[in-house]
mmCIF file of C-alpha atoms in Angstrom:
data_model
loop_
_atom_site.group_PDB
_atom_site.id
_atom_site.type_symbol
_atom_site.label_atom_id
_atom_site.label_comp_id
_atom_site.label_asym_id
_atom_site.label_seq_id
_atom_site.Cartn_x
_atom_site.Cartn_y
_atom_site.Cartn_z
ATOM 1 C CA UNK B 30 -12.791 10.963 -24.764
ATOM 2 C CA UNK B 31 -9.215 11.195 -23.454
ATOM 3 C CA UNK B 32 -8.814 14.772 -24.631
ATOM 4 C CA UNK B 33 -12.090 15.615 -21.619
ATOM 5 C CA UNK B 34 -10.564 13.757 -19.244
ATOM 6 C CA UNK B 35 -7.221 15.849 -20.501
ATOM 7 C CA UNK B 36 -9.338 18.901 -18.969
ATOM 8 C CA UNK B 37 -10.526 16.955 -16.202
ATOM 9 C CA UNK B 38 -7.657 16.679 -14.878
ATOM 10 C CA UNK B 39 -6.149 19.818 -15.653
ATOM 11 C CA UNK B 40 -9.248 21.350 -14.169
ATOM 12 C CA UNK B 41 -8.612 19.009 -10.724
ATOM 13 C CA UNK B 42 -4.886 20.138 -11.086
ATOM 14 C CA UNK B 43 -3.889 16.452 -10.969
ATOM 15 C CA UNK B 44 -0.368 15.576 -12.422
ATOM 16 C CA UNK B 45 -0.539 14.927 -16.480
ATOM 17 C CA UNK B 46 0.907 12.395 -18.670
ATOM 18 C CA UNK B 47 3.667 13.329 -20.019
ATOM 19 C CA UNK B 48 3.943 16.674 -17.993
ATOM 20 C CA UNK B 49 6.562 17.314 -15.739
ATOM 21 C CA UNK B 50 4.443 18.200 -12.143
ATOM 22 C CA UNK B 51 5.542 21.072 -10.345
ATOM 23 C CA UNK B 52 5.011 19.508 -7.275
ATOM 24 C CA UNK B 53 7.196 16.330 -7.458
ATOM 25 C CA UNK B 54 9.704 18.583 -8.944
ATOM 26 C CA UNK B 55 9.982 20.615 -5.771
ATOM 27 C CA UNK B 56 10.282 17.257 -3.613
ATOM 28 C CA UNK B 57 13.277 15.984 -5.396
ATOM 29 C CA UNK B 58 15.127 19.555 -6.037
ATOM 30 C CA UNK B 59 18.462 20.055 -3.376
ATOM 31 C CA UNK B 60 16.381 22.818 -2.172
ATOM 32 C CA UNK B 61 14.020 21.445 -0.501
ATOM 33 C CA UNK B 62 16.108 18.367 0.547
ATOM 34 C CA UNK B 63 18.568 21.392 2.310
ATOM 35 C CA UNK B 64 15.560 22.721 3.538
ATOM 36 C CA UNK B 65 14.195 19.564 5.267
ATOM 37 C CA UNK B 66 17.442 18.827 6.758
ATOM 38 C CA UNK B 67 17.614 21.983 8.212
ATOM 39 C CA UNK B 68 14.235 21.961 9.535
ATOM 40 C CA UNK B 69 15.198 18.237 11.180
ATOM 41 C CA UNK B 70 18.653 19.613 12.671
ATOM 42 C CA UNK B 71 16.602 22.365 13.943
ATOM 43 C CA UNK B 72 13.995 20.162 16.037
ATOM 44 C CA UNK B 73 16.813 18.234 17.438
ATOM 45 C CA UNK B 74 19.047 20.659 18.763
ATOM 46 C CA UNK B 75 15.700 22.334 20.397
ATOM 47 C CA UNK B 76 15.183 18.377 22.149
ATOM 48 C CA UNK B 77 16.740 18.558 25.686
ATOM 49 C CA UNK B 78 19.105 16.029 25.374
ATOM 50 C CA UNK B 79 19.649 15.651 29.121
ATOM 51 C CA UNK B 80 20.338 11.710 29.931
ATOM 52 C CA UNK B 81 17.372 9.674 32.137
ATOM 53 C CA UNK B 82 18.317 8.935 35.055
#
């Protein structure tokens, strides 16, 4: 039983027990925390930061 759902999953892609998933693993790496950041910094210095009068 647990070894079809094993290939159930695997076949959905789904994250495994006990496997490390790729995904997550990009979320939490520096890279794509730099990455985000830059990306935010980005968007804000494009805002017109002109005051309202």
């Amino acid at each position: 039983m647990y070894g079809q759902l094993i290939r159930l999953w695997t076949a959905r892609g789904s994250t495994l027990p006990g496997v490390p998933d790729p995904e997550w693993q990009r979320l939490v790496s520096y890279r794509h925390h730099q990455e985000e950041t830059e990306r935010t910094l980005r968007i804000l210095h494009l805002r017109d930061t002109t005051p309202l009068a």
